[in-house]
CSV table of C-alpha atoms in Angstrom, one decimal:
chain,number,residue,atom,x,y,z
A,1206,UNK,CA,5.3,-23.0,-3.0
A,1207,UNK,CA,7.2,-26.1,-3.8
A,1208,UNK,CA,10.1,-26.4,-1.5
A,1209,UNK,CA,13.6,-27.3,-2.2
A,1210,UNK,CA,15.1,-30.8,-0.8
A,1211,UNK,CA,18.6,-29.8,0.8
A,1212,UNK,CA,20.9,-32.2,2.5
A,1213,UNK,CA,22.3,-29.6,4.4
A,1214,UNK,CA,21.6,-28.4,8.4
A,1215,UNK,CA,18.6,-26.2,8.2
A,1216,UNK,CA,19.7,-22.1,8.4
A,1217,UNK,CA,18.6,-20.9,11.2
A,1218,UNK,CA,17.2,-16.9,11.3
A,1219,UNK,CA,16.1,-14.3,13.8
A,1220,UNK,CA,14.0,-11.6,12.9
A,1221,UNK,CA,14.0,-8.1,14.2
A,1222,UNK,CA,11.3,-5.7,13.4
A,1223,UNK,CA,7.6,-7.1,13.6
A,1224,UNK,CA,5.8,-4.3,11.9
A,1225,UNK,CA,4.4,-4.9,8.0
A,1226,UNK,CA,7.5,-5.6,6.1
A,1227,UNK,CA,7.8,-8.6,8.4
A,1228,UNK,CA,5.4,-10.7,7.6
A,1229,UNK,CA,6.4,-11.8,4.0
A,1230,UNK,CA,9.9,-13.1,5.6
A,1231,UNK,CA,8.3,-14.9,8.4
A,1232,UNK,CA,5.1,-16.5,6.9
A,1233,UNK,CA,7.6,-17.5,4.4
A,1234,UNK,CA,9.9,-19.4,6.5
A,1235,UNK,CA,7.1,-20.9,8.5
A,1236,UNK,CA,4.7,-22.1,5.8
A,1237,UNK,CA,6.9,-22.5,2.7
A,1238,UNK,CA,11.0,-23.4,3.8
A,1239,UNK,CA,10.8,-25.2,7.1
A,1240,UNK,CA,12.4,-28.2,5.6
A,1241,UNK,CA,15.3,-25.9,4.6
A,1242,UNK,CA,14.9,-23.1,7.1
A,1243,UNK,CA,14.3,-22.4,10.8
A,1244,UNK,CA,12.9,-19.5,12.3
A,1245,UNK,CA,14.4,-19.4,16.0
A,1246,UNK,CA,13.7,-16.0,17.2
A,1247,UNK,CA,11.7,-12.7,16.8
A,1248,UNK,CA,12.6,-9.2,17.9
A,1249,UNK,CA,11.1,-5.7,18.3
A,1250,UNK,CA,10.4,-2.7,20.6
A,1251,UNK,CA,6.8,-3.2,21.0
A,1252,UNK,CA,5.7,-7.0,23.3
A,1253,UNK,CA,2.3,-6.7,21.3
A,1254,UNK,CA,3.7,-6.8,17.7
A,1255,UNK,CA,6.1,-9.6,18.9
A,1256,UNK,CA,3.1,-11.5,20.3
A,1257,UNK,CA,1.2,-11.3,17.1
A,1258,UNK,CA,3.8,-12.3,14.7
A,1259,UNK,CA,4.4,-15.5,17.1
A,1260,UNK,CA,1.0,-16.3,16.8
A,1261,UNK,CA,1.0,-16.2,13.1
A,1262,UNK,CA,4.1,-18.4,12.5
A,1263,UNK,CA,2.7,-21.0,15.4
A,1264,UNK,CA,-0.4,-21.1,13.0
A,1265,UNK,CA,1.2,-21.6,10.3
A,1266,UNK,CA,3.5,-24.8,11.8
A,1267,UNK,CA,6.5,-22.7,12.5
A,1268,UNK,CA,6.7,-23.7,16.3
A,1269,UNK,CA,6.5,-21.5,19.4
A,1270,UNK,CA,9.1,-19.1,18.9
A,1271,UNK,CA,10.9,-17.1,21.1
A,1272,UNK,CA,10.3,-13.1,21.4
A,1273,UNK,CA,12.9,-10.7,22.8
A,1274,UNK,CA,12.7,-6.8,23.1
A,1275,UNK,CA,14.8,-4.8,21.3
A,1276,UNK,CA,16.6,-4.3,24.3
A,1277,UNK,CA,17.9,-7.7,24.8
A,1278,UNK,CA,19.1,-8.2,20.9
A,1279,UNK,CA,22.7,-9.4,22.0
A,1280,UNK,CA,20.7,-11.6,24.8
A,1281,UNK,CA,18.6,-13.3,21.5
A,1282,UNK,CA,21.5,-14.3,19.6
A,1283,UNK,CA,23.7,-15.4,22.3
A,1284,UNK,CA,20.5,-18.0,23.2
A,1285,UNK,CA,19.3,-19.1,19.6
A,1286,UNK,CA,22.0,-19.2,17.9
A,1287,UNK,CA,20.6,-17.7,14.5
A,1288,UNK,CA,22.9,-17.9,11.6
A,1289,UNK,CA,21.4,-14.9,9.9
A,1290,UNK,CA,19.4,-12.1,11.2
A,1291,UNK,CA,16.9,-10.5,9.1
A,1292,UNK,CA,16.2,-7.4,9.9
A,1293,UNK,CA,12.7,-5.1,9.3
A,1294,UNK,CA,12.8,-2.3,11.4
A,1295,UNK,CA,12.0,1.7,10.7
A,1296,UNK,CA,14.4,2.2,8.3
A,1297,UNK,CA,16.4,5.0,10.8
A,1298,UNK,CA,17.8,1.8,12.5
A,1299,UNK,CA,18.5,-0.6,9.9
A,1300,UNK,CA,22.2,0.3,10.4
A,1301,UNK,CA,22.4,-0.6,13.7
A,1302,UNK,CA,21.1,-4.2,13.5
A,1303,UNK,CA,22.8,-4.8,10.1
A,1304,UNK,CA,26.0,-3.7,11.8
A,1305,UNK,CA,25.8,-5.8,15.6
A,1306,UNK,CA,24.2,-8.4,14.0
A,1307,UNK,CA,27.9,-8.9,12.4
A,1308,UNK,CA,29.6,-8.1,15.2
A,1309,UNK,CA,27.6,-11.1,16.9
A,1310,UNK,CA,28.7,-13.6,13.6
A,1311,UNK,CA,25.8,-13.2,11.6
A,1312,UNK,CA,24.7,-12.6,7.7
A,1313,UNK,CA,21.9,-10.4,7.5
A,1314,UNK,CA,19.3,-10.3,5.3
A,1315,UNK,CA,17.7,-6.1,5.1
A,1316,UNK,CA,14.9,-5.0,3.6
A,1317,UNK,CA,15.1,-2.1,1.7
A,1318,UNK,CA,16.5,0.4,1.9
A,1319,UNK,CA,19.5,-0.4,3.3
A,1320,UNK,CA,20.3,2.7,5.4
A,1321,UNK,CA,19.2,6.2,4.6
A,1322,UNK,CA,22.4,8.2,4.9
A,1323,UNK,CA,26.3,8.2,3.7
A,1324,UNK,CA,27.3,7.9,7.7
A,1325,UNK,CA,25.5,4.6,8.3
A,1326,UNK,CA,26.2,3.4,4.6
A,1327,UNK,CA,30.2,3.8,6.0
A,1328,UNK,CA,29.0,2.3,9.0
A,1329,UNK,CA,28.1,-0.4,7.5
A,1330,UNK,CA,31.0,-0.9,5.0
A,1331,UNK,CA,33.4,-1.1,8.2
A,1332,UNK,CA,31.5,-3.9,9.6
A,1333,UNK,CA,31.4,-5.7,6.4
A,1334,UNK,CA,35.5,-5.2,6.1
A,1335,UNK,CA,36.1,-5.7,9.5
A,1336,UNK,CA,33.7,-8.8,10.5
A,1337,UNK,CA,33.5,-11.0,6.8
A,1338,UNK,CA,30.2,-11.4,6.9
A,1339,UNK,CA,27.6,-10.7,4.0
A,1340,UNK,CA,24.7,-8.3,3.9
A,1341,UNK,CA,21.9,-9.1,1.5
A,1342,UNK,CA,19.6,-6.7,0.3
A,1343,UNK,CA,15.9,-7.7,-0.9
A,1344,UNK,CA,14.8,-6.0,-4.1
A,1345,UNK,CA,12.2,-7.7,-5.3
A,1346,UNK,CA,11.5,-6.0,-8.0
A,1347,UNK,CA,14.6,-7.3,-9.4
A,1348,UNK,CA,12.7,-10.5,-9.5
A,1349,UNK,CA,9.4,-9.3,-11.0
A,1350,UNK,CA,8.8,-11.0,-14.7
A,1351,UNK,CA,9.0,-7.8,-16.4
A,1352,UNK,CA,12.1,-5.9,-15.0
A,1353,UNK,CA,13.8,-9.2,-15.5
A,1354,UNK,CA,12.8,-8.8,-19.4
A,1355,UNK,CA,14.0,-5.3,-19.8
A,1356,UNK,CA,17.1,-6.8,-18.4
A,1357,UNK,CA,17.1,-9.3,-20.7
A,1358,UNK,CA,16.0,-7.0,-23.6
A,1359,UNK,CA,18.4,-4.5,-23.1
A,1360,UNK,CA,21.7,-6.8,-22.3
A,1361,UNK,CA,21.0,-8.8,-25.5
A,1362,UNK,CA,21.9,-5.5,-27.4
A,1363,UNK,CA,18.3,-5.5,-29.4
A,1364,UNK,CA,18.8,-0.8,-29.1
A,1365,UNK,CA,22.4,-1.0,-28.8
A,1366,UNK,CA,24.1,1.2,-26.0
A,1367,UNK,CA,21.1,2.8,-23.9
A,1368,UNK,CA,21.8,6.7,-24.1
A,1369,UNK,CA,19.0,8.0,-22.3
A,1370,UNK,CA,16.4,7.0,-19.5
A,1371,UNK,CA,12.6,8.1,-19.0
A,1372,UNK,CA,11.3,7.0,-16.0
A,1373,UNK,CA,7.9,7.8,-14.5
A,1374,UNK,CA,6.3,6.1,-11.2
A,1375,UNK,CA,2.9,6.6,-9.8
A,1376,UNK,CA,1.3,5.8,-6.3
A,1377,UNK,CA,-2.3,6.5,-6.2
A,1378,UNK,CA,-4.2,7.8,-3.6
A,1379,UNK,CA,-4.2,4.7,-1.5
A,1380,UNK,CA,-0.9,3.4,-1.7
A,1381,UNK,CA,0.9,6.8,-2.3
A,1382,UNK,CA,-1.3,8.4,0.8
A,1383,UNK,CA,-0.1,5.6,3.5
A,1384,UNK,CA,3.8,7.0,3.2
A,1385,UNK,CA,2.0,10.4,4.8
A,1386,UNK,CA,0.2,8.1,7.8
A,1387,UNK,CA,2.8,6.8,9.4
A,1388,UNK,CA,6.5,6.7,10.1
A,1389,UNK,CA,8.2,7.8,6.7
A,1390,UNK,CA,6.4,10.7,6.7
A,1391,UNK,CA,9.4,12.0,9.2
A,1392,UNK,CA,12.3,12.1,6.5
A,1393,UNK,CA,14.5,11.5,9.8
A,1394,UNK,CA,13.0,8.1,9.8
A,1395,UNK,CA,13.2,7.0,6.1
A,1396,UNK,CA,15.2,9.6,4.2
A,1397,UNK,CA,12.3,10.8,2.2
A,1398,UNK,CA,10.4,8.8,-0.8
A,1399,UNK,CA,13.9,9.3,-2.6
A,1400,UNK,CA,15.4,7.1,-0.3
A,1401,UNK,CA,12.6,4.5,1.1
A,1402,UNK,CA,10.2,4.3,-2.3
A,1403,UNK,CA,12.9,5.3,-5.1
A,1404,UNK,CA,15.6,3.2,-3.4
A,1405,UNK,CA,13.3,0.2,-5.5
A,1406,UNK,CA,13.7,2.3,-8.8
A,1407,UNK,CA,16.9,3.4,-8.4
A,1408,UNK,CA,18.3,0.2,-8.0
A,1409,UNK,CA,16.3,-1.1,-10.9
A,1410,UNK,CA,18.4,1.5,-13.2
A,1411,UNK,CA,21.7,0.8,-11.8
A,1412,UNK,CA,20.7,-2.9,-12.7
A,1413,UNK,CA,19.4,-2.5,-15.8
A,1414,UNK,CA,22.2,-0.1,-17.1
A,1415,UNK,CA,24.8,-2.2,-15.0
A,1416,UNK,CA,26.3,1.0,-14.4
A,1417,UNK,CA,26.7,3.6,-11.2
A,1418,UNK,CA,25.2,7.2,-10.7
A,1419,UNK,CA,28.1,10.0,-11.5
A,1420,UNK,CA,25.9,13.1,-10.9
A,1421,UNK,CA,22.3,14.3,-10.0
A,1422,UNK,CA,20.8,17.1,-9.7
A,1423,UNK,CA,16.7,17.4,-8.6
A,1424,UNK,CA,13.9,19.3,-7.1
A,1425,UNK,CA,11.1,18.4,-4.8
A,1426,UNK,CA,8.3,19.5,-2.8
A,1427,UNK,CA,5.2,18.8,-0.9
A,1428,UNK,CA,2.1,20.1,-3.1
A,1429,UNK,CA,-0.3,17.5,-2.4
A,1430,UNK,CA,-0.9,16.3,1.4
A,1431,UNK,CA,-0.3,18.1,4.4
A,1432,UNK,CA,-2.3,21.0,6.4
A,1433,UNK,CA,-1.2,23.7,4.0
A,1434,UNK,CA,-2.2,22.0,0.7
A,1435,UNK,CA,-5.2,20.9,1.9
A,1436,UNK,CA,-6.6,25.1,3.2
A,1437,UNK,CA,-5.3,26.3,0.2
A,1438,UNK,CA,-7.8,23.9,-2.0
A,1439,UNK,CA,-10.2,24.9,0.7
A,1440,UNK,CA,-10.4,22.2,2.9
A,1441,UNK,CA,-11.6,23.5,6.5
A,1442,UNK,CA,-12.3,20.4,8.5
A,1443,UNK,CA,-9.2,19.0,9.7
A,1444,UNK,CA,-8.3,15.8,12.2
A,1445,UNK,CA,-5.0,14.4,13.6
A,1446,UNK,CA,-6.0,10.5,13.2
A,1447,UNK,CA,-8.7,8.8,12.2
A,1448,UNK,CA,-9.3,6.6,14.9
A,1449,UNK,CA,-12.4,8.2,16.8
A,1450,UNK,CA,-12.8,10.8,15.0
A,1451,UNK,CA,-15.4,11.7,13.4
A,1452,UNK,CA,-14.3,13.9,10.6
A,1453,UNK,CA,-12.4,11.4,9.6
A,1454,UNK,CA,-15.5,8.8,8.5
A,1455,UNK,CA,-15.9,10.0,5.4
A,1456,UNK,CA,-12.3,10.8,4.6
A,1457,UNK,CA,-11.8,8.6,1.3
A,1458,UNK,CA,-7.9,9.0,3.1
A,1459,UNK,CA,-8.7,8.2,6.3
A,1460,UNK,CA,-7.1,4.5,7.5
A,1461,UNK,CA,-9.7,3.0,9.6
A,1462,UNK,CA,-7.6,0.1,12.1
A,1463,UNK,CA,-10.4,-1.0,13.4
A,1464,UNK,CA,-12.3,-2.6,10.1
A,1465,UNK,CA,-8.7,-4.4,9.2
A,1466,UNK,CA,-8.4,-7.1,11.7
A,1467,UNK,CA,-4.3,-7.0,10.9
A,1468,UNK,CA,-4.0,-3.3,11.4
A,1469,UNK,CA,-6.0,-3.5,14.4
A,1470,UNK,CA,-3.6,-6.2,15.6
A,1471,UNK,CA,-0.5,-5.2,14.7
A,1472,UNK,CA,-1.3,-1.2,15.6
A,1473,UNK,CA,-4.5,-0.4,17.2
A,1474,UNK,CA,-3.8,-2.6,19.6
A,1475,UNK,CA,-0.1,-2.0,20.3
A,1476,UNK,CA,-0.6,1.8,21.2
A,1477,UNK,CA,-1.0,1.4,24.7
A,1478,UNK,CA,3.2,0.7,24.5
A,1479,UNK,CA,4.8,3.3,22.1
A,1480,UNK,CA,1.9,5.7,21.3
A,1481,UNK,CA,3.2,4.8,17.7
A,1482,UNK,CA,-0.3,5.8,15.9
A,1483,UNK,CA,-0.6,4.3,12.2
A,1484,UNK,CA,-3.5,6.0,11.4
A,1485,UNK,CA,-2.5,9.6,11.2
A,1486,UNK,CA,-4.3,12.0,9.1
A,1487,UNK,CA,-1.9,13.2,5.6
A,1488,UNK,CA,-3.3,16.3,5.9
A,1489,UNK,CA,-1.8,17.2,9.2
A,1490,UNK,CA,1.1,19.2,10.2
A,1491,UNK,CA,4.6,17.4,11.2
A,1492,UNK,CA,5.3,16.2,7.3
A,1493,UNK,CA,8.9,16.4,6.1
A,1494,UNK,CA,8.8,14.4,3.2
A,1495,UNK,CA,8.1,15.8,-0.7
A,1496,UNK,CA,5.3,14.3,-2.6
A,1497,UNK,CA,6.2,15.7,-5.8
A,1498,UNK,CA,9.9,14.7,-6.9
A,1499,UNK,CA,12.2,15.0,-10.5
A,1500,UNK,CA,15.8,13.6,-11.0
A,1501,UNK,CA,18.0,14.0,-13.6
A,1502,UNK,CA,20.8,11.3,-13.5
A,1503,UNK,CA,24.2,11.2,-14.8
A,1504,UNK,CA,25.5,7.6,-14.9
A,1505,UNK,CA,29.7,6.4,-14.8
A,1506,UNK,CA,28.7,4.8,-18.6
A,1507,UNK,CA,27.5,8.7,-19.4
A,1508,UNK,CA,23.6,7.3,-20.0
A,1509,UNK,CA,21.2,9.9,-18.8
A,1510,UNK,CA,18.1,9.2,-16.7
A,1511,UNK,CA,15.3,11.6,-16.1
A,1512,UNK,CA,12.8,10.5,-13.0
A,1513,UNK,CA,9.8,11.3,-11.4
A,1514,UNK,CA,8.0,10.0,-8.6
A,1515,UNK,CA,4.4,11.4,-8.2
A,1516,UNK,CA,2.7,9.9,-4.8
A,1517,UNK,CA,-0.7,11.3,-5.4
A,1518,UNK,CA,-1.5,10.0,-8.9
A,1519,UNK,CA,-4.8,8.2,-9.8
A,1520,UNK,CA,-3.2,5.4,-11.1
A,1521,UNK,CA,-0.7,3.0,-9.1
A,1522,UNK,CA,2.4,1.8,-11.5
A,1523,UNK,CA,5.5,3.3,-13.9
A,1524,UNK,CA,6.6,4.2,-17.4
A,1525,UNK,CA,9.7,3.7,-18.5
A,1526,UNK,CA,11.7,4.2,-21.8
A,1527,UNK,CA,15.1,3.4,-23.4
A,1528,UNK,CA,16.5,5.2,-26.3
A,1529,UNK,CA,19.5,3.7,-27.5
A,1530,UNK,CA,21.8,3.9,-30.3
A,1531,UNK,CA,19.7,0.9,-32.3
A,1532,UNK,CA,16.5,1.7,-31.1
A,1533,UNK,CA,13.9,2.1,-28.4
A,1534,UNK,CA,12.3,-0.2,-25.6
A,1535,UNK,CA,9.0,0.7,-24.0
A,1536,UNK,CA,7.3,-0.3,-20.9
A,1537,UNK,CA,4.4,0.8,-18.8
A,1538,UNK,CA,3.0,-1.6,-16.7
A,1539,UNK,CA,-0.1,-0.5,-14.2
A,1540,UNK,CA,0.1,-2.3,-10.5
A,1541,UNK,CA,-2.4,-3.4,-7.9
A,1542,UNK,CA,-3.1,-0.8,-5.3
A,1543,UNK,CA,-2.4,-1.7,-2.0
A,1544,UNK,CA,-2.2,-0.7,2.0
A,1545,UNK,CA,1.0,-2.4,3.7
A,1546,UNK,CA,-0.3,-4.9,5.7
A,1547,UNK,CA,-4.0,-4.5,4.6
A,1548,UNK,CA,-4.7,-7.2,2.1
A,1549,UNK,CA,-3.0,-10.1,0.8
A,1550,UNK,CA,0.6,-9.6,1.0
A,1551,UNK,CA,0.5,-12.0,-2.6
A,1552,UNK,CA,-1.3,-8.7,-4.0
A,1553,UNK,CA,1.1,-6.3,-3.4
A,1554,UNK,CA,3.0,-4.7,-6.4
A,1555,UNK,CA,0.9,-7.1,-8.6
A,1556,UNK,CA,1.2,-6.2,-12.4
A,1557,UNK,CA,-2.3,-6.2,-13.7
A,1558,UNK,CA,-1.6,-4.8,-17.3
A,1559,UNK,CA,2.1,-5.0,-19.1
A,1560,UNK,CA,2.8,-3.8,-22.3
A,1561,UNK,CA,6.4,-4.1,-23.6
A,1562,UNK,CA,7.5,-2.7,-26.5
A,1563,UNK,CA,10.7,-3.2,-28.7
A,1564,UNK,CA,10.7,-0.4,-31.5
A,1565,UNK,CA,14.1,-1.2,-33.2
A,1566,UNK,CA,15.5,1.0,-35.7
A,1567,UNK,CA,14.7,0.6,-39.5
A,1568,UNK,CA,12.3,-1.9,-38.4
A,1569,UNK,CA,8.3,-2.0,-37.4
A,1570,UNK,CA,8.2,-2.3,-33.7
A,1571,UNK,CA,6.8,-5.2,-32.0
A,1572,UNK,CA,5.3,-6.4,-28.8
A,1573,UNK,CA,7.1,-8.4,-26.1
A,1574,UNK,CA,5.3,-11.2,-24.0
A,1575,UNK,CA,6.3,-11.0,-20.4
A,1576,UNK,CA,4.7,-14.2,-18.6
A,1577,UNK,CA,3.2,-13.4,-14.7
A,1578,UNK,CA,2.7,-15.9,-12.1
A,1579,UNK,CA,1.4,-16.2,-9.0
A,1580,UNK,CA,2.5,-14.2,-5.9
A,1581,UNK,CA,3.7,-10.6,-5.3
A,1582,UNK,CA,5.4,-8.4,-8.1
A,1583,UNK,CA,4.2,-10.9,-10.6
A,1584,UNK,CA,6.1,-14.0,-8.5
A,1585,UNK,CA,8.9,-12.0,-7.9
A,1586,UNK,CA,8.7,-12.5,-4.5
A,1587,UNK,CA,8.3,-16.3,-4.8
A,1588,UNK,CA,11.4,-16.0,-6.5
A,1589,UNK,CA,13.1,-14.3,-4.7
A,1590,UNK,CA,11.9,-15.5,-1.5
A,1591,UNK,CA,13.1,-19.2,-3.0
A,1592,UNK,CA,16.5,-17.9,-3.5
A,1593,UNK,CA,16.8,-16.8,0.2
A,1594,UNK,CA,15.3,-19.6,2.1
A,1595,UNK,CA,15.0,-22.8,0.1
A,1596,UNK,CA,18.4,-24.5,0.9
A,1597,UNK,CA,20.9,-26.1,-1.1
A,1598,UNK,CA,23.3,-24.3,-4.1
A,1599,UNK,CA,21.2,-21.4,-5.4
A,1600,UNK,CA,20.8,-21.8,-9.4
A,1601,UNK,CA,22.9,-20.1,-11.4
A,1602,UNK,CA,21.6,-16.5,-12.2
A,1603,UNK,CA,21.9,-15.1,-15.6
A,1604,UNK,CA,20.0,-12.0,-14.3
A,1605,UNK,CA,22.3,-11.2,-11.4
A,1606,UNK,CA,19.6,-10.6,-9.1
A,1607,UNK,CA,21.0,-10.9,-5.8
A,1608,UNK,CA,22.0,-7.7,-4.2
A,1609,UNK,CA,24.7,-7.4,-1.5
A,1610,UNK,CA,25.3,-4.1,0.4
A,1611,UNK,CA,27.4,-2.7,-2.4
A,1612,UNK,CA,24.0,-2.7,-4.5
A,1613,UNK,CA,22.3,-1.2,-1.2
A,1614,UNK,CA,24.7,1.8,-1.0
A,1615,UNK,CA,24.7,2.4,-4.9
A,1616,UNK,CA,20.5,2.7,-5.0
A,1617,UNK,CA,20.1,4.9,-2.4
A,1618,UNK,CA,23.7,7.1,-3.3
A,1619,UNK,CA,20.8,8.5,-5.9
A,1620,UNK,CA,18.0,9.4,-3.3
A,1621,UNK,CA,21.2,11.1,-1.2
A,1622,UNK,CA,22.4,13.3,-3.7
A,1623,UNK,CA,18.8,13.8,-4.9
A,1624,UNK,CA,18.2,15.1,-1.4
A,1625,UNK,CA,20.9,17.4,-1.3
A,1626,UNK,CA,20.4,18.7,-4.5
A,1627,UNK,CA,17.2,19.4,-3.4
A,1628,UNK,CA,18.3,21.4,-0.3
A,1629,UNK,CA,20.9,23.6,-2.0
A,1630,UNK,CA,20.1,23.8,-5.6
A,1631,UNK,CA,23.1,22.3,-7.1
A,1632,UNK,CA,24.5,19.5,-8.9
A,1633,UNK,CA,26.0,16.8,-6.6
A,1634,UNK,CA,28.4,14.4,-7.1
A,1635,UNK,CA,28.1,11.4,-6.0
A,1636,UNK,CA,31.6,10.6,-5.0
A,1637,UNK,CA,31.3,13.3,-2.9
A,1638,UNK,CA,28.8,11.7,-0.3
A,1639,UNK,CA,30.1,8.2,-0.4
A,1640,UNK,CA,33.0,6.1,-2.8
A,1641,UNK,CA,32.1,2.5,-3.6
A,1642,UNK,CA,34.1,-0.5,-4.0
């Protein structure tokens, strides 16, 4: 990655939350911005974690850099100093850094999603008012060739005003399966797939329409994974994780830690301290999250968007269509498969087939080229990653990429009212959970 030549003092960032979101920020900031960038701390609840992220960015010429527990956060940026804090935490907690972290005079940069609830959203908007600082949230996917060409498509007016939205998204049984492992399988720690996964999609639609969500109503269940499902297709032999058990070694779901030398690092290995087990089986009890999901979306510019998010599909990637009154855009594009934190993080979310399609009216339709390069999301990431860390005015933005705290609230008001609707069988409006600026 070719770095940027800035005049400026280097920014200087903490990072708090060491699990698999983690290392794209820091490997980043070690290896690719350190002439515009400084990592100067890292932060989590479990030592071991902490000791294997600092090992990585020491490798990778980013210095020794100091570790702190969760416990001494305040501690950490009263001693380095950090000018933003990025946080990557469970997503329960994102709140509570985003917010002290302002209180102490920092930016933060969040991964997604922001929060997972209207309480921490307003939680959040208080800080912002009441400290002035700024909250950036990462969507990638924003940056990713070919959402940035329906953007492009559909602003340059080639269907006239988009009407309707059909939007279909498929995780396979690798990627889709790893929400029902670990932590998000709790929907008190991530909301559901509504909120962490469809917080990406969401904000995708809110983007490309450049408009809000006004009502939604949805339904959802589990059908697929957990105990239940799995006895009523007739499954008898069951396992709570996979590690050393030996139902679970020929388990095409089973996550082995062992055979992945950065899941045995960052998890096996890091039990002894939070009995936080990775590897859990998705067909075990304790799952509150759907797998099977439909959303009908009423937006402020009166376009209409139906969803679905299927997490056990054979195929990893999305549909989506635009009708509009001059026409129809087309898109499916099939992605890489992938296991956070089990491959190259340059793979994940990689587009291996796009096919864009442009049928106006009154006309023969016709293919669109969307151009990939290297790194995650089809360079995305690069991108994006650029735009965070490499130093110096940022480039002027036709696409309107970045996302401040405003955009984090509006892609994840959806997944909310989606949730309730969900829960009580009714239509929700949105400005009932949560007005936005």
């Amino acid at each position: 990655m070719t770095q940027l030549a800035s005049s400026s003092p280097k920014r200087r960032y903490a990072l708090v939350g060491t699990g698999g979101r983690a290392g794209m920020f820091y490997t980043s900031l070690a290896r690719d911005f350190s002439e515009t960038s400084e990592l100067v701390a890292l932060c989590d609840t479990n030592q071991t974690r902490l000791n294997h992220a600092r090992s990585k960015v020491e490798s990778l010429g980013g210095g020794v850099v100091p570790t702190y527990l969760a416990a001494d956060f305040d501690r950490m940026v009263a001693e380095t100093r950090p000018d933003e804090i990025i946080v990557t935490t469970i997503d329960r907690t994102h709140h509570t850094y985003i917010v002290r972290a302002m209180e102490l005079g920092c930016n933060v940069v969040t991964e997604k999603p922001m929060t997972i609830d209207a309480p921490r959203c307003r939680e959040i908007f208080d800080a912002v008012e009441r400290t002035q600082r700024k909250v950036r949230v990462t969507f990638n996917y924003r940056y990713a060739p070919h959402n940035s060409k329906i953007f492009e498509v559909l602003r340059s007016g080639a269907i006239g005003t988009v009407t309707s939205v059909h939007f279909e998204w498929m995780l396979n049984t690798q990627h889709g399966a790893d929400y029902f492992r670990r932590w998000h399988r709790d929907a008190r720690n991530s909301g559901g797939l509504l909120i962490h996964k469809s917080t990406h999609h969401f904000d995708l639609v809110n983007w490309w329409l450049q408009s809000r969500p006004a009502t939604v109503f949805a339904q959802g269940d589990l059908r697929f994974y957990g105990k239940e499902n799995a006895e009523s297709r007739g499954v008898r032999q069951f396992y709570t994780r996979a590690h050393g058990s030996p139902a679970a070694q020929d388990d095409p779901f089973a996550l082995h830690l062992d055979r992945n030398p950065t899941l045995k690092a960052l998890y096996l290995d890091a039990e002894h301290e939070d009995s936080y087990y990775r590897d859990q089986s998705v067909f075990s009890d304790g799952i509150s999250i759907e797998d099977t999901m439909n959303v009908i979306v009423r937006y402020e510019n009166r376009a209409v968007l139906t969803y679905s998010l299927t997490a056990y599909a054979p195929w990893e990637g999305f549909r989506v269509s635009f009708n509009g009154t001059g026409g129809r855009l087309e898109a499916e594009v099939v992605e890489s498969s992938y296991v956070n934190s089990g491959g190259e993080q340059a793979q994940e979310g990689a587009a291996e087939r796009i096919t864009l399609l442009l049928r106006p009216l009154f006309e023969p339709p016709r293919e669109i080229e969307v151009k990939q390069t290297a790194g995650g999301h089809g360079g995305g990431d690069t991108l994006m990653l650029r735009e965070l860390f490499g130093g110096g005015a940022p480039e002027q933005d036709d696409f309107k990429r970045a996302a401040n705290h405003v955009n984090g609230a509006a892609s994840i008001l959806t997944g909310m009212a989606a949730n309730r609707a969900i829960r009580t069988g009714q239509v929700v409006h949105v400005g009932d959970l949560l007005t936005l600026p």
